[in-house]
Each structure stands twice: as C-alpha cells, then as structure tokens.
Amino acid sequence: MLIDLHAHTSGISKCCKISAEENIRLAKRLGFDGLAITNHYTSQYFDSKTYGDWIENYINEWQFCVKLGKKYGLRIFCGIEVTMNEDDRLHMLIYGADSDFLLNNPCLCDMSLPQLYGVCRKNSCALVQAHPFRNGTAVQDTGYLDGIEINCHPLYKNSFYEEILKIAGDTGLAVTAGCDYHADSYRAYGGTFLPDTLTTDSDLAEYIVSANRFEFQIHDPTDRKIFRIEYSRGQALKS
Ligand SMILES: [Zn+2]
Ligand SMILES: [Zn+2]
C-alpha cells in the first residue's frame, strides 16, 4: 500500500491551506492507500502556559483524521513534525507516538537530537529527519536517527533522493518518503510502499526501525517525474 508519510492539515499547521477532510478525500481520489498526519509541533504555536490546550487540539486533530480515514477508506497514521529550537530549519518526524507521549513530553522542541532520540527509543517511536538538505541543512548525527526522508514537496524543487540514498546506504539508516502537502502547489503523488499488514502506529514505527527493504514512489519536483525506487538498508542504490 502506498502511504504518504508526511502530510499537514490546516486545523493545526498554520501554513497549511487544506483541511483534514479535504486532504483525506483528495488523497483517496488520487489513489493513495493512506497518510501519516505529521502536523507541525513548534514552539511558535504554544508556550508553557498554553501547551495543555494546544496539545489537546493537536491530539483531537489526530483522532479526527483517524475518523475521517475510516469514513473515506484511507489508512491514517499519527505522526509529529518537530521544529528544533536549536535550529528552526531542522525538522524531525516522529512515528509511533500516542497521546501519552505528547502529554508527558511537553518540550520536544527544546531537546537536543540525542535527547529526542532517547525519548523516542524509550517509547518505541521512530525518529526520522525530515527533508535533509532543504534550506542548507545537513543530515544530522546518524547515530541519533532511525531514518532520513526523501521529501517531494513541490516548492523546494529538489527531493535530493540520490544524496539521501547515498547517505542511508553508507550508514544503514532507514529511508521514508512523503510529499509534505500544504496545498500550496500541485499535490505530489509520492510516498512509501508499506506492507498491508501494517495497521497501527506502533507497527509503522517498528517497520521504520527494523525493516531491511524499503520501496518508494518519488514524485520528483525537479522534473515532476513519478518513479519507483527500491532501497535495501545499508546498500548503495543500483543505477
Ligand atoms: Zn518541515
Ligand atoms: Zn512538513
């Protein structure tokens, strides 16, 4: 099944121009089998006084998306995209988190990467660096990452898929793919092919942490071509 592992909804992500319902309906119409809802988790949206109310909305949006997924026949996974305060260009995707994870960890943005990775390990979540190379960001210390993402966001003109697969091949990291859809350009048709048997957020996290083989559909913003790639963990891309 083809799952776009990076999607936003306007209920939480202020930069996103499409509602959860419109986004889920569109993904279904285009032929996706599922989405991971990875709304922005950024200290721009809350402070220590407002975190409780804000995170309640964040969790409600997850649950709303899961309900809509059932209505429209689309599998919905609940993820997070954390903006790191040490460098706000650095965004980290977390898969496998639940509401307790969010309620018990109110300052994910303030953490260093090793701290964030430690929290993810403790809670059996997968930590993936979103869109490496965007805005000049480097791949971070791969000892504190489970994976790196190929991002098909049309506004950024380059998915950097070759660079990402090279680093993953050298380091043994997992690779995921998603479109980072915000409704600000065409709806890219990229994602990660996952086994049908994978149904829960924990299944998804475990898959990212431990699977040996990954397959993607890339919708490359450079030339708008759509193509498939297979990657085996720790192996160079065959050309
Ligand atoms: Zn991002
Ligand atoms: Zn994003």
JSON list of C-alpha atoms and ligand atoms in Angstrom, two decimals:
[
{"chain": "A", "resi": 1, "resn": "MET", "atom": "CA", "xyz": [0.00, 0.00, 0.00]},
{"chain": "A", "resi": 2, "resn": "LEU", "atom": "CA", "xyz": [1.18, 3.49, -0.89]},
{"chain": "A", "resi": 3, "resn": "ILE", "atom": "CA", "xyz": [1.34, 5.76, 2.14]},
{"chain": "A", "resi": 4, "resn": "ASP", "atom": "CA", "xyz": [2.36, 9.41, 2.06]},
{"chain": "A", "resi": 5, "resn": "LEU", "atom": "CA", "xyz": [4.30, 9.58, 5.32]},
{"chain": "A", "resi": 6, "resn": "HIS", "atom": "CA", "xyz": [4.32, 13.39, 5.59]},
{"chain": "A", "resi": 7, "resn": "ALA", "atom": "CA", "xyz": [1.05, 15.39, 5.44]},
{"chain": "A", "resi": 8, "resn": "HIS", "atom": "CA", "xyz": [-0.30, 18.52, 7.13]},
{"chain": "A", "resi": 9, "resn": "THR", "atom": "CA", "xyz": [-3.81, 19.74, 7.96]},
{"chain": "A", "resi": 10, "resn": "SER", "atom": "CA", "xyz": [-4.95, 23.32, 8.46]},
{"chain": "A", "resi": 11, "resn": "GLY", "atom": "CA", "xyz": [-6.52, 22.52, 11.86]},
{"chain": "A", "resi": 12, "resn": "ILE", "atom": "CA", "xyz": [-3.01, 22.56, 13.41]},
{"chain": "A", "resi": 13, "resn": "SER", "atom": "CA", "xyz": [-0.43, 23.59, 10.80]},
{"chain": "A", "resi": 14, "resn": "LYS", "atom": "CA", "xyz": [-0.99, 27.32, 10.23]},
{"chain": "A", "resi": 15, "resn": "CYS", "atom": "CA", "xyz": [0.97, 27.27, 6.97]},
{"chain": "A", "resi": 16, "resn": "CYS", "atom": "CA", "xyz": [-1.30, 24.56, 5.53]},
{"chain": "A", "resi": 17, "resn": "LYS", "atom": "CA", "xyz": [-4.18, 25.63, 3.30]},
{"chain": "A", "resi": 18, "resn": "ILE", "atom": "CA", "xyz": [-6.19, 22.40, 3.28]},
{"chain": "A", "resi": 19, "resn": "SER", "atom": "CA", "xyz": [-8.45, 20.92, 5.95]},
{"chain": "A", "resi": 20, "resn": "ALA", "atom": "CA", "xyz": [-8.16, 17.38, 7.21]},
{"chain": "A", "resi": 21, "resn": "GLU", "atom": "CA", "xyz": [-11.30, 16.31, 5.37]},
{"chain": "A", "resi": 22, "resn": "GLU", "atom": "CA", "xyz": [-10.30, 17.87, 2.04]},
{"chain": "A", "resi": 23, "resn": "ASN", "atom": "CA", "xyz": [-6.80, 16.43, 2.33]},
{"chain": "A", "resi": 24, "resn": "ILE", "atom": "CA", "xyz": [-8.00, 12.91, 3.10]},
{"chain": "A", "resi": 25, "resn": "ARG", "atom": "CA", "xyz": [-10.62, 12.98, 0.32]},
{"chain": "A", "resi": 26, "resn": "LEU", "atom": "CA", "xyz": [-8.05, 14.21, -2.19]},
{"chain": "A", "resi": 27, "resn": "ALA", "atom": "CA", "xyz": [-5.51, 11.55, -1.18]},
{"chain": "A", "resi": 28, "resn": "LYS", "atom": "CA", "xyz": [-8.16, 8.85, -1.61]},
{"chain": "A", "resi": 29, "resn": "ARG", "atom": "CA", "xyz": [-9.15, 10.20, -5.02]},
{"chain": "A", "resi": 30, "resn": "LEU", "atom": "CA", "xyz": [-5.53, 10.25, -6.20]},
{"chain": "A", "resi": 31, "resn": "GLY", "atom": "CA", "xyz": [-5.03, 6.60, -5.26]},
{"chain": "A", "resi": 32, "resn": "PHE", "atom": "CA", "xyz": [-3.10, 6.75, -2.01]},
{"chain": "A", "resi": 33, "resn": "ASP", "atom": "CA", "xyz": [-3.87, 3.98, 0.47]},
{"chain": "A", "resi": 34, "resn": "GLY", "atom": "CA", "xyz": [-3.02, 6.10, 3.47]},
{"chain": "A", "resi": 35, "resn": "LEU", "atom": "CA", "xyz": [-1.43, 9.19, 5.00]},
{"chain": "A", "resi": 36, "resn": "ALA", "atom": "CA", "xyz": [0.64, 9.91, 8.05]},
{"chain": "A", "resi": 37, "resn": "ILE", "atom": "CA", "xyz": [-0.64, 13.16, 9.55]},
{"chain": "A", "resi": 38, "resn": "THR", "atom": "CA", "xyz": [2.52, 14.95, 10.68]},
{"chain": "A", "resi": 39, "resn": "ASN", "atom": "CA", "xyz": [1.43, 18.42, 11.77]},
{"chain": "A", "resi": 40, "resn": "HIS", "atom": "CA", "xyz": [3.95, 20.99, 12.89]},
{"chain": "A", "resi": 41, "resn": "TYR", "atom": "CA", "xyz": [4.94, 20.84, 16.54]},
{"chain": "A", "resi": 42, "resn": "THR", "atom": "CA", "xyz": [6.71, 24.15, 17.03]},
{"chain": "A", "resi": 43, "resn": "SER", "atom": "CA", "xyz": [7.22, 26.49, 19.96]},
{"chain": "A", "resi": 44, "resn": "GLN", "atom": "CA", "xyz": [5.78, 29.24, 17.73]},
{"chain": "A", "resi": 45, "resn": "TYR", "atom": "CA", "xyz": [2.37, 27.70, 18.43]},
{"chain": "A", "resi": 46, "resn": "PHE", "atom": "CA", "xyz": [2.47, 27.47, 22.24]},
{"chain": "A", "resi": 47, "resn": "ASP", "atom": "CA", "xyz": [4.24, 28.48, 25.43]},
{"chain": "A", "resi": 48, "resn": "SER", "atom": "CA", "xyz": [4.41, 26.75, 28.79]},
{"chain": "A", "resi": 49, "resn": "LYS", "atom": "CA", "xyz": [1.03, 28.23, 29.79]},
{"chain": "A", "resi": 50, "resn": "THR", "atom": "CA", "xyz": [-0.84, 27.29, 26.62]},
{"chain": "A", "resi": 51, "resn": "TYR", "atom": "CA", "xyz": [0.76, 23.89, 25.93]},
{"chain": "A", "resi": 52, "resn": "GLY", "atom": "CA", "xyz": [-2.04, 21.91, 27.60]},
{"chain": "A", "resi": 53, "resn": "ASP", "atom": "CA", "xyz": [-4.81, 23.40, 25.45]},
{"chain": "A", "resi": 54, "resn": "TRP", "atom": "CA", "xyz": [-2.69, 23.36, 22.33]},
{"chain": "A", "resi": 55, "resn": "ILE", "atom": "CA", "xyz": [-1.68, 19.71, 22.68]},
{"chain": "A", "resi": 56, "resn": "GLU", "atom": "CA", "xyz": [-5.30, 18.76, 23.33]},
{"chain": "A", "resi": 57, "resn": "ASN", "atom": "CA", "xyz": [-6.17, 20.29, 19.93]},
{"chain": "A", "resi": 58, "resn": "TYR", "atom": "CA", "xyz": [-3.22, 18.50, 18.36]},
{"chain": "A", "resi": 59, "resn": "ILE", "atom": "CA", "xyz": [-4.41, 15.13, 19.66]},
{"chain": "A", "resi": 60, "resn": "ASN", "atom": "CA", "xyz": [-8.03, 15.90, 18.70]},
{"chain": "A", "resi": 61, "resn": "GLU", "atom": "CA", "xyz": [-6.89, 16.60, 15.13]},
{"chain": "A", "resi": 62, "resn": "TRP", "atom": "CA", "xyz": [-5.15, 13.18, 15.04]},
{"chain": "A", "resi": 63, "resn": "GLN", "atom": "CA", "xyz": [-8.32, 11.49, 16.24]},
{"chain": "A", "resi": 64, "resn": "PHE", "atom": "CA", "xyz": [-10.47, 13.47, 13.80]},
{"chain": "A", "resi": 65, "resn": "CYS", "atom": "CA", "xyz": [-8.21, 12.36, 10.93]},
{"chain": "A", "resi": 66, "resn": "VAL", "atom": "CA", "xyz": [-8.43, 8.72, 12.03]},
{"chain": "A", "resi": 67, "resn": "LYS", "atom": "CA", "xyz": [-12.26, 9.00, 11.97]},
{"chain": "A", "resi": 68, "resn": "LEU", "atom": "CA", "xyz": [-12.18, 10.62, 8.52]},
{"chain": "A", "resi": 69, "resn": "GLY", "atom": "CA", "xyz": [-9.85, 7.87, 7.35]},
{"chain": "A", "resi": 70, "resn": "LYS", "atom": "CA", "xyz": [-12.47, 5.29, 8.33]},
{"chain": "A", "resi": 71, "resn": "LYS", "atom": "CA", "xyz": [-15.17, 7.32, 6.57]},
{"chain": "A", "resi": 72, "resn": "TYR", "atom": "CA", "xyz": [-13.24, 7.59, 3.29]},
{"chain": "A", "resi": 73, "resn": "GLY", "atom": "CA", "xyz": [-11.40, 4.25, 3.41]},
{"chain": "A", "resi": 74, "resn": "LEU", "atom": "CA", "xyz": [-7.88, 5.63, 3.87]},
{"chain": "A", "resi": 75, "resn": "ARG", "atom": "CA", "xyz": [-5.41, 4.35, 6.45]},
{"chain": "A", "resi": 76, "resn": "ILE", "atom": "CA", "xyz": [-4.29, 7.13, 8.79]},
{"chain": "A", "resi": 77, "resn": "PHE", "atom": "CA", "xyz": [-1.14, 7.08, 10.87]},
{"chain": "A", "resi": 78, "resn": "CYS", "atom": "CA", "xyz": [-0.46, 9.73, 13.52]},
{"chain": "A", "resi": 79, "resn": "GLY", "atom": "CA", "xyz": [2.94, 11.34, 13.37]},
{"chain": "A", "resi": 80, "resn": "ILE", "atom": "CA", "xyz": [4.60, 14.58, 14.53]},
{"chain": "A", "resi": 81, "resn": "GLU", "atom": "CA", "xyz": [6.92, 17.06, 12.80]},
{"chain": "A", "resi": 82, "resn": "VAL", "atom": "CA", "xyz": [9.01, 18.74, 15.49]},
{"chain": "A", "resi": 83, "resn": "THR", "atom": "CA", "xyz": [10.80, 22.03, 14.78]},
{"chain": "A", "resi": 84, "resn": "MET", "atom": "CA", "xyz": [14.05, 22.01, 16.78]},
{"chain": "A", "resi": 85, "resn": "ASN", "atom": "CA", "xyz": [14.70, 25.22, 18.70]},
{"chain": "A", "resi": 86, "resn": "GLU", "atom": "CA", "xyz": [18.48, 24.83, 18.34]},
{"chain": "A", "resi": 87, "resn": "ASP", "atom": "CA", "xyz": [18.00, 25.44, 14.58]},
{"chain": "A", "resi": 88, "resn": "ASP", "atom": "CA", "xyz": [14.49, 26.02, 13.32]},
{"chain": "A", "resi": 89, "resn": "ARG", "atom": "CA", "xyz": [15.39, 24.70, 9.87]},
{"chain": "A", "resi": 90, "resn": "LEU", "atom": "CA", "xyz": [15.77, 21.25, 11.45]},
{"chain": "A", "resi": 91, "resn": "HIS", "atom": "CA", "xyz": [12.54, 19.28, 11.44]},
{"chain": "A", "resi": 92, "resn": "MET", "atom": "CA", "xyz": [12.23, 15.80, 12.93]},
{"chain": "A", "resi": 93, "resn": "LEU", "atom": "CA", "xyz": [9.43, 13.36, 12.17]},
{"chain": "A", "resi": 94, "resn": "ILE", "atom": "CA", "xyz": [8.27, 11.04, 14.92]},
{"chain": "A", "resi": 95, "resn": "TYR", "atom": "CA", "xyz": [6.17, 7.95, 14.17]},
{"chain": "A", "resi": 96, "resn": "GLY", "atom": "CA", "xyz": [4.57, 5.66, 16.75]},
{"chain": "A", "resi": 97, "resn": "ALA", "atom": "CA", "xyz": [3.80, 8.34, 19.35]},
{"chain": "A", "resi": 98, "resn": "ASP", "atom": "CA", "xyz": [0.47, 8.39, 21.17]},
{"chain": "A", "resi": 99, "resn": "SER", "atom": "CA", "xyz": [-1.35, 10.98, 23.27]},
{"chain": "A", "resi": 100, "resn": "ASP", "atom": "CA", "xyz": [0.51, 9.96, 26.44]},
{"chain": "A", "resi": 101, "resn": "PHE", "atom": "CA", "xyz": [3.80, 10.58, 24.66]},
{"chain": "A", "resi": 102, "resn": "LEU", "atom": "CA", "xyz": [2.71, 14.15, 23.88]},
{"chain": "A", "resi": 103, "resn": "LEU", "atom": "CA", "xyz": [1.23, 14.85, 27.30]},
{"chain": "A", "resi": 104, "resn": "ASN", "atom": "CA", "xyz": [4.32, 13.51, 29.11]},
{"chain": "A", "resi": 105, "resn": "ASN", "atom": "CA", "xyz": [6.90, 15.31, 26.94]},
{"chain": "A", "resi": 106, "resn": "PRO", "atom": "CA", "xyz": [5.86, 18.96, 26.77]},
{"chain": "A", "resi": 107, "resn": "CYS", "atom": "CA", "xyz": [9.12, 20.38, 25.41]},
{"chain": "A", "resi": 108, "resn": "LEU", "atom": "CA", "xyz": [10.17, 18.28, 22.42]},
{"chain": "A", "resi": 109, "resn": "CYS", "atom": "CA", "xyz": [11.34, 21.46, 20.63]},
{"chain": "A", "resi": 110, "resn": "ASP", "atom": "CA", "xyz": [13.82, 22.31, 23.38]},
{"chain": "A", "resi": 111, "resn": "MET", "atom": "CA", "xyz": [15.52, 18.93, 23.30]},
{"chain": "A", "resi": 112, "resn": "SER", "atom": "CA", "xyz": [18.84, 18.23, 21.62]},
{"chain": "A", "resi": 113, "resn": "LEU", "atom": "CA", "xyz": [18.80, 15.49, 19.00]},
{"chain": "A", "resi": 114, "resn": "PRO", "atom": "CA", "xyz": [20.31, 12.90, 21.42]},
{"chain": "A", "resi": 115, "resn": "GLN", "atom": "CA", "xyz": [17.61, 13.76, 23.99]},
{"chain": "A", "resi": 116, "resn": "LEU", "atom": "CA", "xyz": [14.84, 13.49, 21.41]},
{"chain": "A", "resi": 117, "resn": "TYR", "atom": "CA", "xyz": [16.25, 10.19, 20.17]},
{"chain": "A", "resi": 118, "resn": "GLY", "atom": "CA", "xyz": [16.41, 8.91, 23.76]},
{"chain": "A", "resi": 119, "resn": "VAL", "atom": "CA", "xyz": [12.74, 9.77, 24.33]},
{"chain": "A", "resi": 120, "resn": "CYS", "atom": "CA", "xyz": [11.80, 8.07, 21.06]},
{"chain": "A", "resi": 121, "resn": "ARG", "atom": "CA", "xyz": [13.75, 4.92, 21.96]},
{"chain": "A", "resi": 122, "resn": "LYS", "atom": "CA", "xyz": [12.16, 4.77, 25.41]},
{"chain": "A", "resi": 123, "resn": "ASN", "atom": "CA", "xyz": [8.68, 4.99, 23.85]},
{"chain": "A", "resi": 124, "resn": "SER", "atom": "CA", "xyz": [9.35, 2.68, 20.87]},
{"chain": "A", "resi": 125, "resn": "CYS", "atom": "CA", "xyz": [8.90, 5.54, 18.39]},
{"chain": "A", "resi": 126, "resn": "ALA", "atom": "CA", "xyz": [10.85, 6.03, 15.15]},
{"chain": "A", "resi": 127, "resn": "LEU", "atom": "CA", "xyz": [12.78, 9.28, 14.63]},
{"chain": "A", "resi": 128, "resn": "VAL", "atom": "CA", "xyz": [13.31, 10.41, 11.03]},
{"chain": "A", "resi": 129, "resn": "GLN", "atom": "CA", "xyz": [15.00, 13.61, 9.88]},
{"chain": "A", "resi": 130, "resn": "ALA", "atom": "CA", "xyz": [12.56, 15.45, 7.60]},
{"chain": "A", "resi": 131, "resn": "HIS", "atom": "CA", "xyz": [13.73, 16.91, 4.29]},
{"chain": "A", "resi": 132, "resn": "PRO", "atom": "CA", "xyz": [17.55, 16.93, 4.75]},
{"chain": "A", "resi": 133, "resn": "PHE", "atom": "CA", "xyz": [19.35, 19.49, 2.53]},
{"chain": "A", "resi": 134, "resn": "ARG", "atom": "CA", "xyz": [16.35, 21.85, 2.44]},
{"chain": "A", "resi": 135, "resn": "ASN", "atom": "CA", "xyz": [17.49, 25.41, 3.21]},
{"chain": "A", "resi": 136, "resn": "GLY", "atom": "CA", "xyz": [21.08, 24.24, 3.54]},
{"chain": "A", "resi": 137, "resn": "THR", "atom": "CA", "xyz": [20.53, 21.76, 6.38]},
{"chain": "A", "resi": 138, "resn": "ALA", "atom": "CA", "xyz": [22.84, 18.78, 6.71]},
{"chain": "A", "resi": 139, "resn": "VAL", "atom": "CA", "xyz": [21.97, 15.25, 7.70]},
{"chain": "A", "resi": 140, "resn": "GLN", "atom": "CA", "xyz": [22.40, 15.22, 11.49]},
{"chain": "A", "resi": 141, "resn": "ASP", "atom": "CA", "xyz": [24.39, 12.70, 13.54]},
{"chain": "A", "resi": 142, "resn": "THR", "atom": "CA", "xyz": [23.06, 9.42, 12.15]},
{"chain": "A", "resi": 143, "resn": "GLY", "atom": "CA", "xyz": [23.76, 7.71, 15.49]},
{"chain": "A", "resi": 144, "resn": "TYR", "atom": "CA", "xyz": [20.69, 9.56, 16.79]},
{"chain": "A", "resi": 145, "resn": "LEU", "atom": "CA", "xyz": [18.35, 8.91, 13.87]},
{"chain": "A", "resi": 146, "resn": "ASP", "atom": "CA", "xyz": [16.34, 5.90, 12.74]},
{"chain": "A", "resi": 147, "resn": "GLY", "atom": "CA", "xyz": [15.88, 7.25, 9.27]},
{"chain": "A", "resi": 148, "resn": "ILE", "atom": "CA", "xyz": [16.04, 10.12, 6.80]},
{"chain": "A", "resi": 149, "resn": "GLU", "atom": "CA", "xyz": [13.30, 11.31, 4.50]},
{"chain": "A", "resi": 150, "resn": "ILE", "atom": "CA", "xyz": [13.00, 11.83, 0.75]},
{"chain": "A", "resi": 151, "resn": "ASN", "atom": "CA", "xyz": [10.63, 14.80, 0.59]},
{"chain": "A", "resi": 152, "resn": "CYS", "atom": "CA", "xyz": [8.66, 15.50, -2.61]},
{"chain": "A", "resi": 153, "resn": "HIS", "atom": "CA", "xyz": [7.38, 18.98, -1.64]},
{"chain": "A", "resi": 154, "resn": "PRO", "atom": "CA", "xyz": [6.96, 20.79, -4.99]},
{"chain": "A", "resi": 155, "resn": "LEU", "atom": "CA", "xyz": [8.01, 24.22, -3.75]},
{"chain": "A", "resi": 156, "resn": "TYR", "atom": "CA", "xyz": [11.54, 23.06, -2.89]},
{"chain": "A", "resi": 157, "resn": "LYS", "atom": "CA", "xyz": [12.43, 21.97, -6.45]},
{"chain": "A", "resi": 158, "resn": "ASN", "atom": "CA", "xyz": [14.60, 19.02, -5.40]},
{"chain": "A", "resi": 159, "resn": "SER", "atom": "CA", "xyz": [13.89, 15.82, -3.47]},
{"chain": "A", "resi": 160, "resn": "PHE", "atom": "CA", "xyz": [17.65, 15.11, -3.07]},
{"chain": "A", "resi": 161, "resn": "TYR", "atom": "CA", "xyz": [16.76, 11.42, -3.38]},
{"chain": "A", "resi": 162, "resn": "GLU", "atom": "CA", "xyz": [20.18, 10.39, -4.70]},
{"chain": "A", "resi": 163, "resn": "GLU", "atom": "CA", "xyz": [22.08, 12.18, -1.92]},
{"chain": "A", "resi": 164, "resn": "ILE", "atom": "CA", "xyz": [19.76, 10.75, 0.72]},
{"chain": "A", "resi": 165, "resn": "LEU", "atom": "CA", "xyz": [20.00, 7.19, -0.57]},
{"chain": "A", "resi": 166, "resn": "LYS", "atom": "CA", "xyz": [23.81, 7.52, -0.69]},
{"chain": "A", "resi": 167, "resn": "ILE", "atom": "CA", "xyz": [23.98, 8.56, 2.97]},
{"chain": "A", "resi": 168, "resn": "ALA", "atom": "CA", "xyz": [21.48, 5.89, 4.00]},
{"chain": "A", "resi": 169, "resn": "GLY", "atom": "CA", "xyz": [23.44, 3.29, 2.07]},
{"chain": "A", "resi": 170, "resn": "ASP", "atom": "CA", "xyz": [26.64, 4.32, 3.85]},
{"chain": "A", "resi": 171, "resn": "THR", "atom": "CA", "xyz": [25.13, 4.45, 7.35]},
{"chain": "A", "resi": 172, "resn": "GLY", "atom": "CA", "xyz": [22.40, 1.79, 7.31]},
{"chain": "A", "resi": 173, "resn": "LEU", "atom": "CA", "xyz": [19.61, 4.26, 8.10]},
{"chain": "A", "resi": 174, "resn": "ALA", "atom": "CA", "xyz": [16.02, 3.64, 7.08]},
{"chain": "A", "resi": 175, "resn": "VAL", "atom": "CA", "xyz": [14.57, 5.87, 4.37]},
{"chain": "A", "resi": 176, "resn": "THR", "atom": "CA", "xyz": [10.98, 7.13, 4.18]},
{"chain": "A", "resi": 177, "resn": "ALA", "atom": "CA", "xyz": [9.23, 9.22, 1.54]},
{"chain": "A", "resi": 178, "resn": "GLY", "atom": "CA", "xyz": [6.45, 11.77, 1.78]},
{"chain": "A", "resi": 179, "resn": "CYS", "atom": "CA", "xyz": [5.09, 14.82, -0.01]},
{"chain": "A", "resi": 180, "resn": "ASP", "atom": "CA", "xyz": [4.77, 17.36, 2.82]},
{"chain": "A", "resi": 181, "resn": "TYR", "atom": "CA", "xyz": [1.50, 18.51, 1.29]},
{"chain": "A", "resi": 182, "resn": "HIS", "atom": "CA", "xyz": [0.37, 22.01, 2.34]},
{"chain": "A", "resi": 183, "resn": "ALA", "atom": "CA", "xyz": [-1.92, 22.74, -0.67]},
{"chain": "A", "resi": 184, "resn": "ASP", "atom": "CA", "xyz": [0.44, 25.49, -1.82]},
{"chain": "A", "resi": 185, "resn": "SER", "atom": "CA", "xyz": [1.25, 23.83, -5.14]},
{"chain": "A", "resi": 186, "resn": "TYR", "atom": "CA", "xyz": [0.22, 20.66, -7.02]},
{"chain": "A", "resi": 187, "resn": "ARG", "atom": "CA", "xyz": [-0.49, 17.60, -4.90]},
{"chain": "A", "resi": 188, "resn": "ALA", "atom": "CA", "xyz": [2.57, 15.40, -5.38]},
{"chain": "A", "resi": 189, "resn": "TYR", "atom": "CA", "xyz": [1.99, 11.65, -5.71]},
{"chain": "A", "resi": 190, "resn": "GLY", "atom": "CA", "xyz": [4.91, 10.23, -3.77]},
{"chain": "A", "resi": 191, "resn": "GLY", "atom": "CA", "xyz": [5.12, 8.03, -0.74]},
{"chain": "A", "resi": 192, "resn": "THR", "atom": "CA", "xyz": [6.37, 4.83, 0.81]},
{"chain": "A", "resi": 193, "resn": "PHE", "atom": "CA", "xyz": [5.06, 1.36, -0.05]},
{"chain": "A", "resi": 194, "resn": "LEU", "atom": "CA", "xyz": [4.29, -0.45, 3.19]},
{"chain": "A", "resi": 195, "resn": "PRO", "atom": "CA", "xyz": [3.00, -3.98, 3.83]},
{"chain": "A", "resi": 196, "resn": "ASP", "atom": "CA", "xyz": [-0.82, -4.23, 4.12]},
{"chain": "A", "resi": 197, "resn": "THR", "atom": "CA", "xyz": [-0.38, -5.98, 7.45]},
{"chain": "A", "resi": 198, "resn": "LEU", "atom": "CA", "xyz": [0.91, -2.77, 8.98]},
{"chain": "A", "resi": 199, "resn": "THR", "atom": "CA", "xyz": [-2.06, -1.18, 10.71]},
{"chain": "A", "resi": 200, "resn": "THR", "atom": "CA", "xyz": [-1.08, 0.57, 13.95]},
{"chain": "A", "resi": 201, "resn": "ASP", "atom": "CA", "xyz": [1.24, 3.48, 14.66]},
{"chain": "A", "resi": 202, "resn": "SER", "atom": "CA", "xyz": [3.46, 1.08, 16.61]},
{"chain": "A", "resi": 203, "resn": "ASP", "atom": "CA", "xyz": [3.63, -1.23, 13.57]},
{"chain": "A", "resi": 204, "resn": "LEU", "atom": "CA", "xyz": [4.78, 1.72, 11.46]},
{"chain": "A", "resi": 205, "resn": "ALA", "atom": "CA", "xyz": [7.47, 2.74, 13.97]},
{"chain": "A", "resi": 206, "resn": "GLU", "atom": "CA", "xyz": [8.74, -0.82, 14.26]},
{"chain": "A", "resi": 207, "resn": "TYR", "atom": "CA", "xyz": [8.85, -1.13, 10.48]},
{"chain": "A", "resi": 208, "resn": "ILE", "atom": "CA", "xyz": [10.96, 2.02, 10.12]},
{"chain": "A", "resi": 209, "resn": "VAL", "atom": "CA", "xyz": [13.32, 0.93, 12.89]},
{"chain": "A", "resi": 210, "resn": "SER", "atom": "CA", "xyz": [13.81, -2.66, 11.75]},
{"chain": "A", "resi": 211, "resn": "ALA", "atom": "CA", "xyz": [12.78, -3.34, 8.13]},
{"chain": "A", "resi": 212, "resn": "ASN", "atom": "CA", "xyz": [15.57, -4.22, 5.72]},
{"chain": "A", "resi": 213, "resn": "ARG", "atom": "CA", "xyz": [13.92, -3.25, 2.50]},
{"chain": "A", "resi": 214, "resn": "PHE", "atom": "CA", "xyz": [12.06, -0.07, 1.53]},
{"chain": "A", "resi": 215, "resn": "GLU", "atom": "CA", "xyz": [10.26, 0.87, -1.64]},
{"chain": "A", "resi": 216, "resn": "PHE", "atom": "CA", "xyz": [9.13, 4.35, -2.62]},
{"chain": "A", "resi": 217, "resn": "GLN", "atom": "CA", "xyz": [7.23, 6.26, -5.20]},
{"chain": "A", "resi": 218, "resn": "ILE", "atom": "CA", "xyz": [9.08, 9.51, -5.82]},
{"chain": "A", "resi": 219, "resn": "HIS", "atom": "CA", "xyz": [7.37, 12.48, -7.44]},
{"chain": "A", "resi": 220, "resn": "ASP", "atom": "CA", "xyz": [10.47, 14.48, -8.09]},
{"chain": "A", "resi": 221, "resn": "PRO", "atom": "CA", "xyz": [9.89, 18.24, -8.06]},
{"chain": "A", "resi": 222, "resn": "THR", "atom": "CA", "xyz": [12.90, 18.79, -10.35]},
{"chain": "A", "resi": 223, "resn": "ASP", "atom": "CA", "xyz": [11.17, 17.42, -13.44]},
{"chain": "A", "resi": 224, "resn": "ARG", "atom": "CA", "xyz": [7.80, 16.27, -11.99]},
{"chain": "A", "resi": 225, "resn": "LYS", "atom": "CA", "xyz": [8.56, 12.66, -12.98]},
{"chain": "A", "resi": 226, "resn": "ILE", "atom": "CA", "xyz": [6.98, 9.88, -10.92]},
{"chain": "A", "resi": 227, "resn": "PHE", "atom": "CA", "xyz": [9.10, 6.75, -10.47]},
{"chain": "A", "resi": 228, "resn": "ARG", "atom": "CA", "xyz": [9.71, 3.84, -8.11]},
{"chain": "A", "resi": 229, "resn": "ILE", "atom": "CA", "xyz": [12.87, 3.10, -6.18]},
{"chain": "A", "resi": 230, "resn": "GLU", "atom": "CA", "xyz": [13.85, 0.14, -4.05]},
{"chain": "A", "resi": 231, "resn": "TYR", "atom": "CA", "xyz": [16.38, 0.52, -1.27]},
{"chain": "A", "resi": 232, "resn": "SER", "atom": "CA", "xyz": [17.87, -2.23, 0.88]},
{"chain": "A", "resi": 233, "resn": "ARG", "atom": "CA", "xyz": [19.16, -0.99, 4.21]},
{"chain": "A", "resi": 234, "resn": "GLY", "atom": "CA", "xyz": [22.86, -0.21, 4.09]},
{"chain": "A", "resi": 235, "resn": "GLN", "atom": "CA", "xyz": [23.25, -0.87, 0.36]},
{"chain": "A", "resi": 236, "resn": "ALA", "atom": "CA", "xyz": [24.12, 1.58, -2.37]},
{"chain": "A", "resi": 237, "resn": "LEU", "atom": "CA", "xyz": [21.42, 2.48, -4.88]},
{"chain": "A", "resi": 238, "resn": "LYS", "atom": "CA", "xyz": [21.82, 0.40, -8.04]},
{"chain": "A", "resi": 239, "resn": "SER", "atom": "CA", "xyz": [21.81, 2.54, -11.13]},
{"chain": "B", "resi": 1, "resn": "ZN", "atom": "ZN", "xyz": [9.38, 20.55, 7.64]},
{"chain": "B", "resi": 2, "resn": "ZN", "atom": "ZN", "xyz": [6.10, 19.15, 6.88]}
]
